[in-house]
Structures are given as structure tokens and as C-alpha cells.
XYZ file of C-alpha atoms in Angstrom:
487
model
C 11.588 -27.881 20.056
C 14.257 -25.490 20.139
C 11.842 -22.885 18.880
C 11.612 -19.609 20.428
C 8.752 -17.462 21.541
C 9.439 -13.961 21.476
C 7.278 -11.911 23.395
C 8.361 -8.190 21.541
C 6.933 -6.377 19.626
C 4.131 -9.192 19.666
C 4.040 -12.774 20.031
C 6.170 -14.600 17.157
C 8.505 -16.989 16.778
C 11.482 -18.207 13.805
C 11.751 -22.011 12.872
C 15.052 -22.014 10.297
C 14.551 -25.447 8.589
C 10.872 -25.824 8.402
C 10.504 -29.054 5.807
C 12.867 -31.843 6.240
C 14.944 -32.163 3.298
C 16.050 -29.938 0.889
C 14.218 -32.158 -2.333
C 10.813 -31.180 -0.538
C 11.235 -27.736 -0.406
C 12.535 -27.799 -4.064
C 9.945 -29.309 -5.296
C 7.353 -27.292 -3.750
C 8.818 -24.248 -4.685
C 8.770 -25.440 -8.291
C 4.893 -26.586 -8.048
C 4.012 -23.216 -6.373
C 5.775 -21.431 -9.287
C 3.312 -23.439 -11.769
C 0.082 -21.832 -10.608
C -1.662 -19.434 -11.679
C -0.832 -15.686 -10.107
C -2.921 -12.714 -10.313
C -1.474 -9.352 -9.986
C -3.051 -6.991 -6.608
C -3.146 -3.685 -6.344
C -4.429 -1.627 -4.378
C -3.816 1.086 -1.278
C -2.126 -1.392 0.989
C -0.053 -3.658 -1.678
C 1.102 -4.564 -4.741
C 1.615 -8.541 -5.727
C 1.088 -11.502 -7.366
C -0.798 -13.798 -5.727
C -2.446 -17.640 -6.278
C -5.480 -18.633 -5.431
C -6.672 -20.189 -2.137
C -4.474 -23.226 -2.009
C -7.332 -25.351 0.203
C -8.263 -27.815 -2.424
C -4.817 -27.964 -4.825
C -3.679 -30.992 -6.262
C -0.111 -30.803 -6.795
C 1.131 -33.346 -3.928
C 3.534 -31.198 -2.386
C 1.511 -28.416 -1.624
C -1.055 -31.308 -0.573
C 1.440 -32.409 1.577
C 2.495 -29.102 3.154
C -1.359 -28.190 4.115
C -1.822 -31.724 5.536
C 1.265 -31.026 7.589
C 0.497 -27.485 8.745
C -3.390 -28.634 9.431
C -2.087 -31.786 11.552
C 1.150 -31.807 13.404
C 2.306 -28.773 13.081
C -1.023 -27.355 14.380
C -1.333 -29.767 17.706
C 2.858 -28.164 18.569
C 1.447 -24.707 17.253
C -1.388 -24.935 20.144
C 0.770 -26.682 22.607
C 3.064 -23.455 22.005
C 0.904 -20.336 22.134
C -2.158 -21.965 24.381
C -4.631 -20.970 22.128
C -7.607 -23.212 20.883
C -6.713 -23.859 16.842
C -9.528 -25.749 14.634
C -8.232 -28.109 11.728
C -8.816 -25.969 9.244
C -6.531 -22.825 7.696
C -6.447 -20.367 5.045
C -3.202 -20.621 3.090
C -2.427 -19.205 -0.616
C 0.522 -18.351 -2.042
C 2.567 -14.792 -2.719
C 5.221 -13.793 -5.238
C 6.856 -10.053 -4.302
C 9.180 -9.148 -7.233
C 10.419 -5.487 -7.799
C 8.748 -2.709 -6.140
C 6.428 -4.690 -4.691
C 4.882 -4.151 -1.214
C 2.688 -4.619 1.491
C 1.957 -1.846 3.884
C 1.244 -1.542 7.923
C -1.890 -3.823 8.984
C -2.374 -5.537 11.958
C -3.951 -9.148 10.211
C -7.352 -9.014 12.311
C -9.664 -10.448 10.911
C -13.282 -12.414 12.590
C -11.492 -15.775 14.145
C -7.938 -15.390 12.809
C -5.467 -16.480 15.714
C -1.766 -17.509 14.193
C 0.065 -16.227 10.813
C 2.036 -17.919 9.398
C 4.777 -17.591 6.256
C 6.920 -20.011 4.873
C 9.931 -18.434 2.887
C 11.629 -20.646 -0.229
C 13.041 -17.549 -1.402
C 16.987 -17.232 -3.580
C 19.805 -16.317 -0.867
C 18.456 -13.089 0.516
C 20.132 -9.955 2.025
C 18.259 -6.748 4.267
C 19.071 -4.640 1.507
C 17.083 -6.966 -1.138
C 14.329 -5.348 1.264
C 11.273 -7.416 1.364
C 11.718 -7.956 5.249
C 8.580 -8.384 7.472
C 8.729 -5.830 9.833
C 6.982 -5.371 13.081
C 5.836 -2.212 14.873
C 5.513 -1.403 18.471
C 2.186 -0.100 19.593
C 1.217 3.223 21.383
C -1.321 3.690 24.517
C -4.021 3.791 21.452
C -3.294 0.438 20.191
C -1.456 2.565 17.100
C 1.490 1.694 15.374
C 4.605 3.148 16.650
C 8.101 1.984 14.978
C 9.651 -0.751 13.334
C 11.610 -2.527 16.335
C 12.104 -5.737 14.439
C 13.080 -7.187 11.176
C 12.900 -10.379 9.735
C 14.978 -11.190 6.308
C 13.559 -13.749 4.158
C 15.388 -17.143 4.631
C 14.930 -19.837 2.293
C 13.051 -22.960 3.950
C 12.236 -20.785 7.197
C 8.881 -20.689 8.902
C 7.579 -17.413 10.571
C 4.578 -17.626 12.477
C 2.757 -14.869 15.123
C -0.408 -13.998 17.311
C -3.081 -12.024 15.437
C -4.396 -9.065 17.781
C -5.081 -5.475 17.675
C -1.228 -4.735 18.310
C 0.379 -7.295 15.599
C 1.143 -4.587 13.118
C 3.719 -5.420 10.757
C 4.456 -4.907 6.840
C 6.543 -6.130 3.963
C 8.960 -3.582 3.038
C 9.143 -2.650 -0.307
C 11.222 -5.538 -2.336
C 13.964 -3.705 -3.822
C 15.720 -6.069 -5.994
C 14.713 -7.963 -8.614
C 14.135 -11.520 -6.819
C 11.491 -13.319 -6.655
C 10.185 -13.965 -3.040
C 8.081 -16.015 -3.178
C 6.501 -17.581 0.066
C 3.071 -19.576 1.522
C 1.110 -17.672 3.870
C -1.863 -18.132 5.867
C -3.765 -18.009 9.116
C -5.156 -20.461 11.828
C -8.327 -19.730 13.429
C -9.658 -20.007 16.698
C -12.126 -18.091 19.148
C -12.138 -14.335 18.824
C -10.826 -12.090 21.452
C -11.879 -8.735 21.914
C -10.592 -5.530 20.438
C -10.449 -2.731 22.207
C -12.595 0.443 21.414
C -11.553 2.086 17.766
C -9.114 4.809 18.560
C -10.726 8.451 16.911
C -7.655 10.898 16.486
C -8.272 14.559 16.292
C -9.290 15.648 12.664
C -6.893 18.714 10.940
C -8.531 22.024 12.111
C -11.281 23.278 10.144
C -12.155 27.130 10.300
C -13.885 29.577 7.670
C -12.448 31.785 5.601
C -10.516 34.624 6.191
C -11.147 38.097 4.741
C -9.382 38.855 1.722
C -11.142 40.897 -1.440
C -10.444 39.713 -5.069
C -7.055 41.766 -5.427
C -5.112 38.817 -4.170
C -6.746 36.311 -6.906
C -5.183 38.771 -9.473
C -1.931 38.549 -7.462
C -1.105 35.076 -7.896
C -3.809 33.314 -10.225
C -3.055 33.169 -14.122
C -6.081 35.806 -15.488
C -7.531 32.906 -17.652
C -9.429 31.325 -14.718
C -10.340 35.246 -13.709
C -12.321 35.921 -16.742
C -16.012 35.323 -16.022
C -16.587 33.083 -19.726
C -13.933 30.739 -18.672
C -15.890 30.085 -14.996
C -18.979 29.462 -16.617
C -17.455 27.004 -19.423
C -15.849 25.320 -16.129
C -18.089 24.990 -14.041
C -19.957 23.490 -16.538
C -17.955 20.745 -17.259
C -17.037 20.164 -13.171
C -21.024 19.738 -13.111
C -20.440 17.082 -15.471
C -17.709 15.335 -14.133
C -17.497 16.117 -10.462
C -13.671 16.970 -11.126
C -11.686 19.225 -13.147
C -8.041 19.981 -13.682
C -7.110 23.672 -14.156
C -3.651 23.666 -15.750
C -0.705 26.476 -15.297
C -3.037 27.846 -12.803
C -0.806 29.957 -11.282
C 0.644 33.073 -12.782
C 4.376 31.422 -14.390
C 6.606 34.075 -11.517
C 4.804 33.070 -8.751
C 5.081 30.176 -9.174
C 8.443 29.940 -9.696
C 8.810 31.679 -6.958
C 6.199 29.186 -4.526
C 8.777 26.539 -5.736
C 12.015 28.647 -4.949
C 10.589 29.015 -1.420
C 9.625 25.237 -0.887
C 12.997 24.426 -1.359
C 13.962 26.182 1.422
C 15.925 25.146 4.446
C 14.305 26.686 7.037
C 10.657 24.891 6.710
C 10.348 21.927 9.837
C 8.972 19.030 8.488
C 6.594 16.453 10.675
C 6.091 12.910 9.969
C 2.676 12.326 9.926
C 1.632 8.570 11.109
C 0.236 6.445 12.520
C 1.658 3.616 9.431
C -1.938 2.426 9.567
C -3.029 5.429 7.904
C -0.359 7.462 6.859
C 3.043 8.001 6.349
C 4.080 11.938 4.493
C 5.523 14.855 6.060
C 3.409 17.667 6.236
C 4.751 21.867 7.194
C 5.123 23.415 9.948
C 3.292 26.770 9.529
C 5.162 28.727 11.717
C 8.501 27.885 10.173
C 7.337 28.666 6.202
C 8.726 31.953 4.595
C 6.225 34.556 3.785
C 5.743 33.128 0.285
C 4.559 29.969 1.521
C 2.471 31.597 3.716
C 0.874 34.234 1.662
C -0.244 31.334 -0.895
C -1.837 29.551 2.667
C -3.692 33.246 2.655
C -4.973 32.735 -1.143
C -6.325 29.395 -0.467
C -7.832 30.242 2.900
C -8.841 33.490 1.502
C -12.850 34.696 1.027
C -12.046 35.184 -2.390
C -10.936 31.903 -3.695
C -14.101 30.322 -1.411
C -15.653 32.578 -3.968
C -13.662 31.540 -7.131
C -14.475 28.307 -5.831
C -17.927 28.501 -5.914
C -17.791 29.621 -9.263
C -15.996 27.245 -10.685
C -18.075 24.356 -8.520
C -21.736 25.385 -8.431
C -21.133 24.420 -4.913
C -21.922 26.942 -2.398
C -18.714 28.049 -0.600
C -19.549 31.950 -0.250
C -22.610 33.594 0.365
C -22.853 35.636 -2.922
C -22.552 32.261 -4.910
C -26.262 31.500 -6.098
C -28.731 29.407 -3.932
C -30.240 26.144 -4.963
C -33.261 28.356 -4.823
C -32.290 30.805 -7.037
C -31.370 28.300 -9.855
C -34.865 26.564 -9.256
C -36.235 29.846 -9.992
C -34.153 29.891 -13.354
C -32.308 32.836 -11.879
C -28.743 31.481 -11.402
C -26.317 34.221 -11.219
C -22.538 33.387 -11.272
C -21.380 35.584 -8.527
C -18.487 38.173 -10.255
C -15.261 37.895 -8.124
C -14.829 41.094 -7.717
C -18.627 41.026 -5.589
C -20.536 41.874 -8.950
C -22.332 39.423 -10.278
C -23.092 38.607 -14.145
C -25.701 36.414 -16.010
C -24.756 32.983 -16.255
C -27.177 29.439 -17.894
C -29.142 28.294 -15.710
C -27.212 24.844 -13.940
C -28.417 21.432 -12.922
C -29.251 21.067 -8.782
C -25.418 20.778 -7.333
C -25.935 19.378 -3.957
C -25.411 15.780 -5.773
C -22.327 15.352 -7.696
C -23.950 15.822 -11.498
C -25.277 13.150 -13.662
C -24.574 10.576 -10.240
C -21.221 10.549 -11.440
C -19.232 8.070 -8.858
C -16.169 11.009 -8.582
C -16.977 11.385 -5.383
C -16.509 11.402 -1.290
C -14.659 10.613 2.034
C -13.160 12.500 4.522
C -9.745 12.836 3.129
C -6.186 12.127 4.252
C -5.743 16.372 4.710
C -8.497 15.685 7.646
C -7.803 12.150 8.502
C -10.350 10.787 10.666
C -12.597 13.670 11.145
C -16.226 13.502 13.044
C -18.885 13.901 10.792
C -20.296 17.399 9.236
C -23.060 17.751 11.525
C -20.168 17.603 14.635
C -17.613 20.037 12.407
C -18.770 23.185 10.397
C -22.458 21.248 10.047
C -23.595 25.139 11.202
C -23.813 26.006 7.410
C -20.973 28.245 7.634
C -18.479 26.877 4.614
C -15.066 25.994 6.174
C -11.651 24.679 4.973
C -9.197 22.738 6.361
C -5.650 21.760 4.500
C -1.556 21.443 4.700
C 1.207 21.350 3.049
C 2.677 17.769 2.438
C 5.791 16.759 0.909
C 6.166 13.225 -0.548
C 8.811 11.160 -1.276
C 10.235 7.565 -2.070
C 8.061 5.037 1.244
C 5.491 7.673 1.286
C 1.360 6.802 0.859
C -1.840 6.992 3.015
C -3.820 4.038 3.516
C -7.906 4.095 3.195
C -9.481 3.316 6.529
C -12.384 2.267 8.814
C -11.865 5.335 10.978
C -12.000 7.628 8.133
C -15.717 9.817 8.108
C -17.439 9.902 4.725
C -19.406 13.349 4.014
C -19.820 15.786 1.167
C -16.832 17.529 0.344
C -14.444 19.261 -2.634
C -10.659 18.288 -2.555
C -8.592 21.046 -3.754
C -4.818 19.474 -4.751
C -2.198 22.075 -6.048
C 1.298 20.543 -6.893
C 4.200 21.329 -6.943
C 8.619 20.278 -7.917
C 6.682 16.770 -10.136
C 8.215 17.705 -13.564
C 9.345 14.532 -14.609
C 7.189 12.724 -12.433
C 6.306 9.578 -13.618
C 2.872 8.095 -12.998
C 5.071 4.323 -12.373
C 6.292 5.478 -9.572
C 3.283 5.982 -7.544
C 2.076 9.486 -5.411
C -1.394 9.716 -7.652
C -4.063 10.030 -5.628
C -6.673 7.807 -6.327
C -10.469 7.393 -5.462
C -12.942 4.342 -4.745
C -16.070 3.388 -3.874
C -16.278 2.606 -0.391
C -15.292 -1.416 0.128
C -14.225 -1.451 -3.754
C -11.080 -1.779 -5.521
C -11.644 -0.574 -8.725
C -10.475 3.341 -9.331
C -13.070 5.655 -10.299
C -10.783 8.729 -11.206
C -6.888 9.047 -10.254
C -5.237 12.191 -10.463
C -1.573 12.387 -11.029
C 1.064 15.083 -9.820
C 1.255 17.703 -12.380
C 3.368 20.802 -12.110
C 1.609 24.166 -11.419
C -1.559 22.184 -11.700
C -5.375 23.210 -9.610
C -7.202 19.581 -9.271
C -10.626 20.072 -7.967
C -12.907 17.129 -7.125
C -16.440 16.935 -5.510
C -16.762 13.441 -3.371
C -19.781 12.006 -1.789
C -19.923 9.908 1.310
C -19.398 6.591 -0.601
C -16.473 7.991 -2.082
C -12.833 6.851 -1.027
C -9.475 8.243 -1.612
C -5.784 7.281 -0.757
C -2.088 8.628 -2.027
C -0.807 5.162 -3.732
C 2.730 4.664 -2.167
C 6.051 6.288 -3.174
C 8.247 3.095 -4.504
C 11.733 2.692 -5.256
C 11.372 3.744 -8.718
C 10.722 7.326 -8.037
C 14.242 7.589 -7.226
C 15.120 7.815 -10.771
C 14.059 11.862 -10.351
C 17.202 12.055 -8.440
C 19.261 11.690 -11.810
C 17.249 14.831 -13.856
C 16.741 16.786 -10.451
C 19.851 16.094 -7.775
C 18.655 18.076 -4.905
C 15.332 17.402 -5.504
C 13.906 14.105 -3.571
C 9.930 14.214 -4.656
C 7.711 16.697 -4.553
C 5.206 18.973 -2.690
C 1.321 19.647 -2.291
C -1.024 21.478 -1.199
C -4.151 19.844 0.099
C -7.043 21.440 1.103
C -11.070 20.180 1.944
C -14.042 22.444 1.450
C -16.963 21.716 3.163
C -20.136 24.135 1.953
């Protein structure tokens, strides 16, 4: 009875001492660690977890759902004034090292009250594995973390689902177990407000530049007209490609000399639903920085691009038509053209391959092509990001879906492990499974074509990474650049 409601950041409220007796809780915690756990991963976590724990056996956890369902449900109601039926979802969740669950708000058709029950070792903030909770904007976006709760053994956490309960699990940082019993009443839905749009990265055309600055900066291996044919080739194939050392070895040296520098304002990009990088400041980048922004802005590379594609980013790069009529010409970057094999129809990523498209992250949210450059004039829109240890981006229902080639250039990864997270990786739409990842490579040019079913997020940045710090001391992740192409 003694039980607080707090009203901030959302409705919750702490009951230290849930189950009566410390036997109980002992010898639940033991039956819980008997089942069966299946490892999750995905964009927003990484766990074990049991199965749905609505029909189990073991009498303790009988005894626990029989608890939560009855008594605890009738003072739950009493509480918060809101309607609960009988019945809950409840499983079980085992965070051990590096282990996470990102920003989410819980909202789900009919879920009311969540609920966790901690039987967790003694636990400290700096174990991390706290559930945090976010203030909301005037969008019904996550703000900041203005509360967290550390795990406490025996202690029951419970809080109004709505469209501003966002919260997370921060990243578990040591190697406990924390293991807890989580679930959700239901109860009549209430009604969300109107999905929040936010303004898409800027998209705009290319800018005029001849082929002189391809020879500038790119290594002459992806200049030579053989090498575009053999590649686009094999992107026709496999709707991706990875074009290795594709810059010449001095500049880039020198691209990473300049990212290091101390004069380049970073911005956090949010909201945590979504995102969470820091992407550049163009104004504030030295000329090197902003002279490779040129290149990939540039009417060459749209050019180059086409080339290596098939896709039609310039308009010297051959025509559907044109290949129909067997008379595909691989446009010459330097505005000659030359005889190339006549190519498969590249409107559809080749063979149906599934390495395919959203709307990215680089133009998060953004209205659909008919809305943005749907005129037929190819545009680009991109940034440079820099990522580090609690970084990631988050697939999501706001996100458009269209036809469109990622262009990913990295940078300061040597020694990058894949373990640590910052791959990007690509789903289907409302799948799990990963149809192509692509890893941070140093000085590497990843190209991929997606379609509109096509999914992609930046898997988070975990405490691992940190082990870079020992090889490269100044050096706290690493850099890319990220640009869409929209023919």
C-alpha cells in the first residue's frame, strides 16, 4: 500500500519486496533458469529469452502468474483506474554481457500495464542494464533519459503503456546474469495520436563536375572501362558489390587525416526511436572533407555510378530502350562511350535477388519518390556520420520504402571487429532474417540496389567495440559516408 505512483516521465511505480519470502523468490529464480532460452537478435535487442510462460508447469512460476492474474491485478486496477482483463502475457528474459534492448514505447493493440519482476545478483548502475525512461517532445518523440531504474533483486516495476512510455534497457555491461519476468496486462485501447513525419535529409541533383575529379581521388582500377563492365556485371547479379581500396592510397590517407580533425561540429542525430549517430556539420569540415562531398555529389560519379549499376543515374548512361534494342552502350566517363554486352532489364534488382530497398537511415523518414525527385531527374541525398560505442538506427514504421542504391564509404575501422556491432544490415520488410550485411571496411565503396520491401538498420555499437581504444588511443570508432541515389 505504500506503493508510489509516479507521474514523470510516464506513469510507473517501484514495489521493493514483491514475493513474500525470500525461499519463493529462490526457487523461482532457479525454475526460470531451467527453461529453455532462445537467443534474439535483431535491430532493437539482443537476448535470451523463454517462451510464453502462460501454460508452464513448474509450480512457482504457476504460482507467480496466478498471483499477478488475481490479486495483484484487482490492486493494479484499483491503482491506475484502468479496466484490466484476467488474462496477461508474461515470458521470461536473461540479459548477460552486451546485451540490450533499445528505445520503444511498448504499444501494442490492447496492452495497458508492463510489468518486470527483477531476481537479479546484487546489482550496481554501472553493471548497466537499468530501464531507462525518456521524456517526450511536442511530437510524441523521445527526448532524454530523465529516469533510471537499477535492477533490484525481488523488486517489481510496473508502468502505463501509451504513445509517450518510451524507455530501454541499457546495454548490460558486466557479466551478470539479469534475469527477470516481464509482461503486459491488457485492457481497452486508447488512441494514438497521428504518426509524427519528420523532414527527410535534402535531396538535390548533381552538381557539375567533368571526369578530371574521378582521376583525382579514385584508384584508376575502377576508371578503366573492362573493370566497369566486369562490375556491373556482377552488381546485376547480386544487387550489391564491394569495391575495395577504392580510393587512391594518399587521399585517402589524407580523407582520414582530416576526419580527425578538431574543428568538425558534430550533431546527435535522434529521435532514440530511430536513431542515435552523430552526423557533420558541413559548414565546419576542412576543404578535404568537403571536396570528397564534391566527388560524391559530383555529375561524374552519378556517371561512374551508372556504370558500375546499370541503373540510370546520368543521362548518357544507356536507356532501358536502348538495351531492348541490343544496343547497350556503357557510357565512357570521360562523355565517350564504348561497346559494352548487352545487360539484363535493370529497373528490378537482377535475378529477383532480395538485396534490396527502404528509404534509408541517410534519409530517415522521407515521403515517397513520386513527392521527392519522382520528376525523373536522378538526385542524391547523404552525410557524414561518425559511430561509436551506444550508437545504431532502429528500422521503423515511418520509414518510406522506394527504389534506391545505398552508396557506404568507410572510413578509421581497421581493426574493426564485426562482434562489436556498426554492420549495416538489410531485411525484408516485417522479417528478421538478414539478407546481406555489410561490415565497416577501411577505404572500402559498398554499393547496394534495394527495393521497396527491402529494410536496413546500423546494428548497435556495444561495449565491446571499446577494445579499439587499446590498438588506436585517440581513435573512438569510426566514420562514413552515406549517400542514397534515386534514378
Amino acid at each position: 500500500e505504500a506503493v508510489v505512483l509516479e507521474p514523470a516521465p510516464f506513469r510507473h511505480g517501484v514495489i521493493p519486496g514483491f514475493l513474500a519470502g525470500p525461499a519463493f523468490a529462490e526457487a523461482l529464480r532457479d525454475e526460470l533458469l531451467g527453461l529453455g532460452f532462445r537467443g534474439r537478435h535483431n535491430d532493437l535487442l539482443s537476448l535470451r529469452q523463454s517462451e510464453e510462460l502462460g501454460a508452464s508447469p513448474e509450480p512457482h512460476v504457476a504460482a507467480l502468474r496466478h498471483a499477478l492474474c488475481e490479486e495483484f491485478r484487482v490492486w493494479l486496477s484499483a491503482v491506475t483506474q484502468i479496466v484490466l482483463e484476467p488474462t496477461i502475457d508474461v515470458s521470461c528474459a536473461k540479459y548477460e554481457y552486451t546485451d540490450v534492448l533499445l528505445c520503444h514505447d511498448d504499444e501494442l493493440e490492447g496492452r495497458r500495464i508492463a510489468f518486470i519482476l527483477y531476481l537479479v545478483p546484487p546489482w550496481e548502475k554501472s553493471d548497466g542494464g537499468t530501464l531507462d525512461l525518456y521524456s517526450t517532445d511536442e511530437h510524441f518523440q523521445p527526448q532524454q533519459i530523465t529516469k533510471s531504474l537499477v535492477p533490484s533483486w525481488n523488486t517489481l516495476v510496473f508502468f502505463e503503456v501509451s504513445p509517450v512510455s518510451f524507455h530501454q534497457v541499457s546495454e548490460v555491461l558486466s557479466h551478470k546474469c539479469r534475469l527477470s519476468v516481464s509482461g503486459w496486462f491488457h485492457g481497452p485501447s486508447v488512441a494514438r495520436p497521428a504518426q509524427h513525419m519528420e523532414a527527410p535529409l535534402a535531396r538535390s541533383p548533381h552538381i557539375p563536375h567533368d571526369h578530371e575529379i574521378l582521376y583525382e581521388w579514385i584508384n584508376l582500377v575502377y576508371l578503366d572501362m573492362d573493370s566497369q563492365v566486369q562490375i556491373q556485371e556482377e552488381f546485376e547479379e547480386r544487387s550489391e558489390i564491394l569495391l575495395k581500396d577504392f580510393l587512391k592510397k594518399e587521399k585517402y590517407q589524407l580523407l582520414c587525416e582530416a576526419l580527425e580533425s578538431k574543428e568538425i561540429q558534430w550533431r546527435s542525430r535522434g529521435p532514440a526511436n530511430k536513431r542515435l549517430y552523430e552526423a557533420a556539420e558541413e559548414d565546419s569540415l576542412p576543404d578535404t572533407l568537403k571536396k570528397f562531398l564534391q566527388l560524391l555529389r559530383s555529375e561524374a560519379l552519378f556517371l561512374l555510378l551508372s556504370n558500375f549499376t546499370g541503373l540510370k543515374l546520368h543521362f548518357l548512361a544507356p536507356s532501358d530502350e536502348d538495351e531492348d534494342a541490343g544496343e547497350g552502350q556503357a557510357a565512357d566517363t570521360t562523355g565517350h562511350s564504348s561497346p559494352k554486352p548487352e545487360q539484363e532489364e535493370t529497373e528490378q534488382p537482377a535475378n529477383g535477388n532480395p538485396h534490396q530497398p527502404q528509404q534509408p537511415e541517410s534519409t530517415p523518414g522521407a515521403q515517397d519518390s513520386e513527392t521527392q525527385g519522382g520528376s525523373g531527374t536522378p538526385v542524391c541525398a547523404g552525410e557524414l556520420r561518425r559511430w561509436t560505442h551506444g550508437h545504431y538506427t532502429l528500422v521503423h514504421d515511418s520509414q518510406a520504402t522506394e527504389f534506391a542504391l545505398d552508396l557506404l564509404f568507410f572510413c578509421g575501422c581497421e581493426d574493426w571487429d564485426p562482434e562489436y556491432g556498426g554492420f549495416t544490415s538489410y531485411i525484408a520488410k516485417g522479417e528478421d532474417e538478414e539478407l546481406l550485411t555489410v561490415n565497416p571496411e577501411d577505404n572500402c565503396l559498398a554499393l547496394v540496389y534495394r527495393d521497396k520491401e527491402t529494410m536496413k538498420f546500423v546494428k548497435y555499437i556495444n561495449h565491446r567495440s571499446l577494445a579499439c581504444l587499446n590498438k588506436h588511443p585517440n581513435r573512438t570508432g569510426f566514420w562514413d559516408f552515406s549517400f542514397v541515389y534515386y534514378e
